[in-house]
JSON list of C-alpha atoms in Angstrom, two decimals:
[
{"chain": "A", "resi": 1, "resn": "GLN", "atom": "CA", "xyz": [89.99, 152.77, 74.75]},
{"chain": "A", "resi": 2, "resn": "VAL", "atom": "CA", "xyz": [89.67, 154.55, 71.55]},
{"chain": "A", "resi": 3, "resn": "GLN", "atom": "CA", "xyz": [87.84, 158.01, 71.83]},
{"chain": "A", "resi": 4, "resn": "LEU", "atom": "CA", "xyz": [87.20, 160.86, 69.17]},
{"chain": "A", "resi": 5, "resn": "VAL", "atom": "CA", "xyz": [86.86, 164.26, 70.94]},
{"chain": "A", "resi": 6, "resn": "GLU", "atom": "CA", "xyz": [85.03, 167.15, 68.87]},
{"chain": "A", "resi": 7, "resn": "SER", "atom": "CA", "xyz": [85.49, 170.94, 69.37]},
{"chain": "A", "resi": 8, "resn": "GLY", "atom": "CA", "xyz": [84.46, 173.93, 67.34]},
{"chain": "A", "resi": 9, "resn": "GLY", "atom": "CA", "xyz": [80.75, 173.85, 67.08]},
{"chain": "A", "resi": 10, "resn": "GLY", "atom": "CA", "xyz": [78.49, 176.92, 68.09]},
{"chain": "A", "resi": 11, "resn": "LEU", "atom": "CA", "xyz": [76.15, 179.45, 66.44]},
{"chain": "A", "resi": 12, "resn": "VAL", "atom": "CA", "xyz": [77.11, 181.40, 63.61]},
{"chain": "A", "resi": 13, "resn": "GLN", "atom": "CA", "xyz": [75.47, 183.79, 60.96]},
{"chain": "A", "resi": 14, "resn": "PRO", "atom": "CA", "xyz": [74.57, 182.93, 57.51]},
{"chain": "A", "resi": 15, "resn": "GLY", "atom": "CA", "xyz": [77.81, 183.58, 55.34]},
{"chain": "A", "resi": 16, "resn": "GLY", "atom": "CA", "xyz": [79.95, 183.20, 58.19]},
{"chain": "A", "resi": 17, "resn": "SER", "atom": "CA", "xyz": [82.76, 180.43, 58.81]},
{"chain": "A", "resi": 18, "resn": "LEU", "atom": "CA", "xyz": [83.80, 177.68, 61.84]},
{"chain": "A", "resi": 19, "resn": "ARG", "atom": "CA", "xyz": [86.28, 175.21, 62.12]},
{"chain": "A", "resi": 20, "resn": "LEU", "atom": "CA", "xyz": [85.49, 172.13, 63.96]},
{"chain": "A", "resi": 21, "resn": "SER", "atom": "CA", "xyz": [88.48, 169.77, 65.05]},
{"chain": "A", "resi": 22, "resn": "CYS", "atom": "CA", "xyz": [88.47, 166.11, 66.17]},
{"chain": "A", "resi": 23, "resn": "SER", "atom": "CA", "xyz": [91.17, 164.24, 67.78]},
{"chain": "A", "resi": 24, "resn": "ALA", "atom": "CA", "xyz": [91.56, 160.31, 68.11]},
{"chain": "A", "resi": 25, "resn": "SER", "atom": "CA", "xyz": [92.98, 159.11, 71.45]},
{"chain": "A", "resi": 26, "resn": "GLY", "atom": "CA", "xyz": [93.48, 155.61, 72.66]},
{"chain": "A", "resi": 27, "resn": "ILE", "atom": "CA", "xyz": [95.74, 152.64, 71.36]},
{"chain": "A", "resi": 28, "resn": "ILE", "atom": "CA", "xyz": [95.72, 153.47, 67.83]},
{"chain": "A", "resi": 29, "resn": "LEU", "atom": "CA", "xyz": [97.55, 151.17, 65.42]},
{"chain": "A", "resi": 30, "resn": "SER", "atom": "CA", "xyz": [96.87, 153.32, 62.34]},
{"chain": "A", "resi": 31, "resn": "ILE", "atom": "CA", "xyz": [94.13, 155.24, 60.77]},
{"chain": "A", "resi": 32, "resn": "TYR", "atom": "CA", "xyz": [93.00, 154.84, 57.31]},
{"chain": "A", "resi": 33, "resn": "ALA", "atom": "CA", "xyz": [90.52, 157.57, 56.87]},
{"chain": "A", "resi": 34, "resn": "MET", "atom": "CA", "xyz": [88.46, 160.04, 59.04]},
{"chain": "A", "resi": 35, "resn": "ALA", "atom": "CA", "xyz": [85.34, 161.64, 57.89]},
{"chain": "A", "resi": 36, "resn": "TRP", "atom": "CA", "xyz": [82.70, 164.31, 58.91]},
{"chain": "A", "resi": 37, "resn": "TYR", "atom": "CA", "xyz": [78.95, 163.44, 58.90]},
{"chain": "A", "resi": 38, "resn": "ARG", "atom": "CA", "xyz": [76.14, 165.45, 59.88]},
{"chain": "A", "resi": 39, "resn": "GLN", "atom": "CA", "xyz": [72.34, 164.96, 60.74]},
{"chain": "A", "resi": 40, "resn": "ALA", "atom": "CA", "xyz": [69.66, 167.44, 60.81]},
{"chain": "A", "resi": 41, "resn": "PRO", "atom": "CA", "xyz": [66.49, 166.88, 62.76]},
{"chain": "A", "resi": 42, "resn": "GLY", "atom": "CA", "xyz": [64.27, 164.79, 60.98]},
{"chain": "A", "resi": 43, "resn": "LYS", "atom": "CA", "xyz": [66.87, 163.82, 58.41]},
{"chain": "A", "resi": 44, "resn": "GLN", "atom": "CA", "xyz": [69.16, 160.80, 58.13]},
{"chain": "A", "resi": 45, "resn": "ARG", "atom": "CA", "xyz": [72.81, 161.25, 58.99]},
{"chain": "A", "resi": 46, "resn": "GLU", "atom": "CA", "xyz": [74.57, 162.22, 55.69]},
{"chain": "A", "resi": 47, "resn": "LEU", "atom": "CA", "xyz": [78.49, 162.27, 54.89]},
{"chain": "A", "resi": 48, "resn": "VAL", "atom": "CA", "xyz": [79.88, 165.39, 54.62]},
{"chain": "A", "resi": 49, "resn": "ALA", "atom": "CA", "xyz": [83.48, 165.01, 53.99]},
{"chain": "A", "resi": 50, "resn": "THR", "atom": "CA", "xyz": [86.28, 162.46, 54.06]},
{"chain": "A", "resi": 51, "resn": "ILE", "atom": "CA", "xyz": [90.19, 162.42, 53.84]},
{"chain": "A", "resi": 52, "resn": "THR", "atom": "CA", "xyz": [92.35, 159.27, 53.62]},
{"chain": "A", "resi": 53, "resn": "SER", "atom": "CA", "xyz": [95.41, 158.50, 54.90]},
{"chain": "A", "resi": 54, "resn": "ARG", "atom": "CA", "xyz": [97.11, 159.60, 51.83]},
{"chain": "A", "resi": 55, "resn": "GLY", "atom": "CA", "xyz": [95.24, 163.02, 51.79]},
{"chain": "A", "resi": 56, "resn": "ILE", "atom": "CA", "xyz": [92.60, 161.97, 49.02]},
{"chain": "A", "resi": 57, "resn": "THR", "atom": "CA", "xyz": [89.44, 163.97, 49.93]},
{"chain": "A", "resi": 58, "resn": "ASN", "atom": "CA", "xyz": [85.86, 163.66, 48.99]},
{"chain": "A", "resi": 59, "resn": "TYR", "atom": "CA", "xyz": [82.91, 165.98, 49.74]},
{"chain": "A", "resi": 60, "resn": "ALA", "atom": "CA", "xyz": [78.97, 166.00, 49.51]},
{"chain": "A", "resi": 61, "resn": "ASP", "atom": "CA", "xyz": [77.95, 168.07, 46.50]},
{"chain": "A", "resi": 62, "resn": "SER", "atom": "CA", "xyz": [76.03, 170.53, 48.90]},
{"chain": "A", "resi": 63, "resn": "VAL", "atom": "CA", "xyz": [79.24, 171.62, 50.54]},
{"chain": "A", "resi": 64, "resn": "LYS", "atom": "CA", "xyz": [81.84, 171.70, 47.68]},
{"chain": "A", "resi": 65, "resn": "GLY", "atom": "CA", "xyz": [83.90, 174.71, 47.29]},
{"chain": "A", "resi": 66, "resn": "ARG", "atom": "CA", "xyz": [82.50, 175.90, 50.78]},
{"chain": "A", "resi": 67, "resn": "PHE", "atom": "CA", "xyz": [84.28, 173.03, 53.09]},
{"chain": "A", "resi": 68, "resn": "THR", "atom": "CA", "xyz": [87.66, 171.79, 53.47]},
{"chain": "A", "resi": 69, "resn": "ILE", "atom": "CA", "xyz": [88.66, 168.75, 55.16]},
{"chain": "A", "resi": 70, "resn": "SER", "atom": "CA", "xyz": [92.27, 168.15, 56.45]},
{"chain": "A", "resi": 71, "resn": "ARG", "atom": "CA", "xyz": [93.89, 165.98, 58.75]},
{"chain": "A", "resi": 72, "resn": "ASP", "atom": "CA", "xyz": [97.15, 166.29, 60.99]},
{"chain": "A", "resi": 73, "resn": "ASN", "atom": "CA", "xyz": [98.55, 162.56, 61.17]},
{"chain": "A", "resi": 74, "resn": "ALA", "atom": "CA", "xyz": [100.99, 163.58, 63.73]},
{"chain": "A", "resi": 75, "resn": "LYS", "atom": "CA", "xyz": [98.11, 164.41, 66.16]},
{"chain": "A", "resi": 76, "resn": "ASN", "atom": "CA", "xyz": [95.50, 162.07, 64.96]},
{"chain": "A", "resi": 77, "resn": "THR", "atom": "CA", "xyz": [93.27, 165.15, 64.13]},
{"chain": "A", "resi": 78, "resn": "VAL", "atom": "CA", "xyz": [90.95, 165.93, 61.50]},
{"chain": "A", "resi": 79, "resn": "TYR", "atom": "CA", "xyz": [89.52, 169.16, 60.78]},
{"chain": "A", "resi": 80, "resn": "LEU", "atom": "CA", "xyz": [86.62, 170.59, 58.74]},
{"chain": "A", "resi": 81, "resn": "GLN", "atom": "CA", "xyz": [86.83, 174.31, 57.97]},
{"chain": "A", "resi": 82, "resn": "MET", "atom": "CA", "xyz": [83.16, 175.29, 56.83]},
{"chain": "A", "resi": 83, "resn": "ASN", "atom": "CA", "xyz": [83.03, 178.88, 55.02]},
{"chain": "A", "resi": 84, "resn": "SER", "atom": "CA", "xyz": [80.05, 180.86, 53.55]},
{"chain": "A", "resi": 85, "resn": "LEU", "atom": "CA", "xyz": [77.90, 178.77, 55.90]},
{"chain": "A", "resi": 86, "resn": "LYS", "atom": "CA", "xyz": [74.20, 178.80, 54.91]},
{"chain": "A", "resi": 87, "resn": "PRO", "atom": "CA", "xyz": [70.86, 177.96, 57.29]},
{"chain": "A", "resi": 88, "resn": "GLU", "atom": "CA", "xyz": [70.47, 174.35, 55.70]},
{"chain": "A", "resi": 89, "resn": "ASP", "atom": "CA", "xyz": [74.02, 173.62, 56.99]},
{"chain": "A", "resi": 90, "resn": "THR", "atom": "CA", "xyz": [72.26, 173.75, 60.78]},
{"chain": "A", "resi": 91, "resn": "ALA", "atom": "CA", "xyz": [72.83, 170.12, 62.00]},
{"chain": "A", "resi": 92, "resn": "VAL", "atom": "CA", "xyz": [74.65, 167.93, 64.62]},
{"chain": "A", "resi": 93, "resn": "TYR", "atom": "CA", "xyz": [78.18, 167.10, 63.26]},
{"chain": "A", "resi": 94, "resn": "TYR", "atom": "CA", "xyz": [79.93, 164.01, 63.88]},
{"chain": "A", "resi": 95, "resn": "CYS", "atom": "CA", "xyz": [83.72, 163.00, 63.19]},
{"chain": "A", "resi": 96, "resn": "ASN", "atom": "CA", "xyz": [84.36, 159.27, 62.03]},
{"chain": "A", "resi": 97, "resn": "ALA", "atom": "CA", "xyz": [87.50, 157.49, 62.07]},
{"chain": "A", "resi": 98, "resn": "ASP", "atom": "CA", "xyz": [88.18, 154.08, 60.13]},
{"chain": "A", "resi": 99, "resn": "LEU", "atom": "CA", "xyz": [91.12, 153.02, 62.41]},
{"chain": "A", "resi": 100, "resn": "VAL", "atom": "CA", "xyz": [92.68, 149.84, 63.60]},
{"chain": "A", "resi": 101, "resn": "THR", "atom": "CA", "xyz": [93.18, 149.57, 67.44]},
{"chain": "A", "resi": 102, "resn": "LYS", "atom": "CA", "xyz": [94.22, 146.51, 69.52]},
{"chain": "A", "resi": 103, "resn": "LYS", "atom": "CA", "xyz": [91.73, 144.65, 71.51]},
{"chain": "A", "resi": 104, "resn": "ASN", "atom": "CA", "xyz": [93.31, 141.96, 73.94]},
{"chain": "A", "resi": 105, "resn": "SER", "atom": "CA", "xyz": [96.01, 140.64, 71.56]},
{"chain": "A", "resi": 106, "resn": "LEU", "atom": "CA", "xyz": [93.80, 141.35, 68.38]},
{"chain": "A", "resi": 107, "resn": "SER", "atom": "CA", "xyz": [94.36, 144.26, 65.61]},
{"chain": "A", "resi": 108, "resn": "ILE", "atom": "CA", "xyz": [90.61, 145.11, 64.81]},
{"chain": "A", "resi": 109, "resn": "ARG", "atom": "CA", "xyz": [89.80, 147.70, 62.11]},
{"chain": "A", "resi": 110, "resn": "GLY", "atom": "CA", "xyz": [86.61, 149.32, 62.59]},
{"chain": "A", "resi": 111, "resn": "ASP", "atom": "CA", "xyz": [84.52, 152.85, 62.53]},
{"chain": "A", "resi": 112, "resn": "TYR", "atom": "CA", "xyz": [84.66, 155.02, 65.74]},
{"chain": "A", "resi": 113, "resn": "TRP", "atom": "CA", "xyz": [82.49, 158.04, 66.39]},
{"chain": "A", "resi": 114, "resn": "GLY", "atom": "CA", "xyz": [82.63, 161.25, 68.14]},
{"chain": "A", "resi": 115, "resn": "GLN", "atom": "CA", "xyz": [79.73, 162.19, 70.39]},
{"chain": "A", "resi": 116, "resn": "GLY", "atom": "CA", "xyz": [78.71, 165.05, 67.89]},
{"chain": "A", "resi": 117, "resn": "THR", "atom": "CA", "xyz": [78.97, 169.07, 68.22]},
{"chain": "A", "resi": 118, "resn": "GLN", "atom": "CA", "xyz": [76.05, 171.15, 67.10]},
{"chain": "A", "resi": 119, "resn": "ILE", "atom": "CA", "xyz": [76.15, 173.80, 64.40]},
{"chain": "A", "resi": 120, "resn": "THR", "atom": "CA", "xyz": [73.44, 176.36, 63.97]},
{"chain": "A", "resi": 121, "resn": "VAL", "atom": "CA", "xyz": [73.60, 179.07, 61.20]},
{"chain": "A", "resi": 122, "resn": "SER", "atom": "CA", "xyz": [70.89, 181.79, 61.81]},
{"chain": "A", "resi": 123, "resn": "SER", "atom": "CA", "xyz": [70.57, 185.53, 61.78]}
]
């Protein structure tokens, strides 16, 4: 069974920093990409940052220059370093993995999600 476990959420003041971690476990044949999403109250879930298996990264315009996504392939872990945090960054942050797992005798590619971790930026 594939599981994504997140850590690093919490309360931080504007201008502060946090680092999120998300580790995938279970029967994982390969991970094509990992990503971070966030969802604020009353808003749709939005893509924050992605990183491919080759290390190519992409960011939402709202976080460019402030957030950095990285990946430790040996640990099946993705990180999100968040600097210069703003109140509008307040949201539940979810990690996502595009991966291949084995179900019965089949190799299945699909998206898996973490449970989410709350980030609150407030003075």
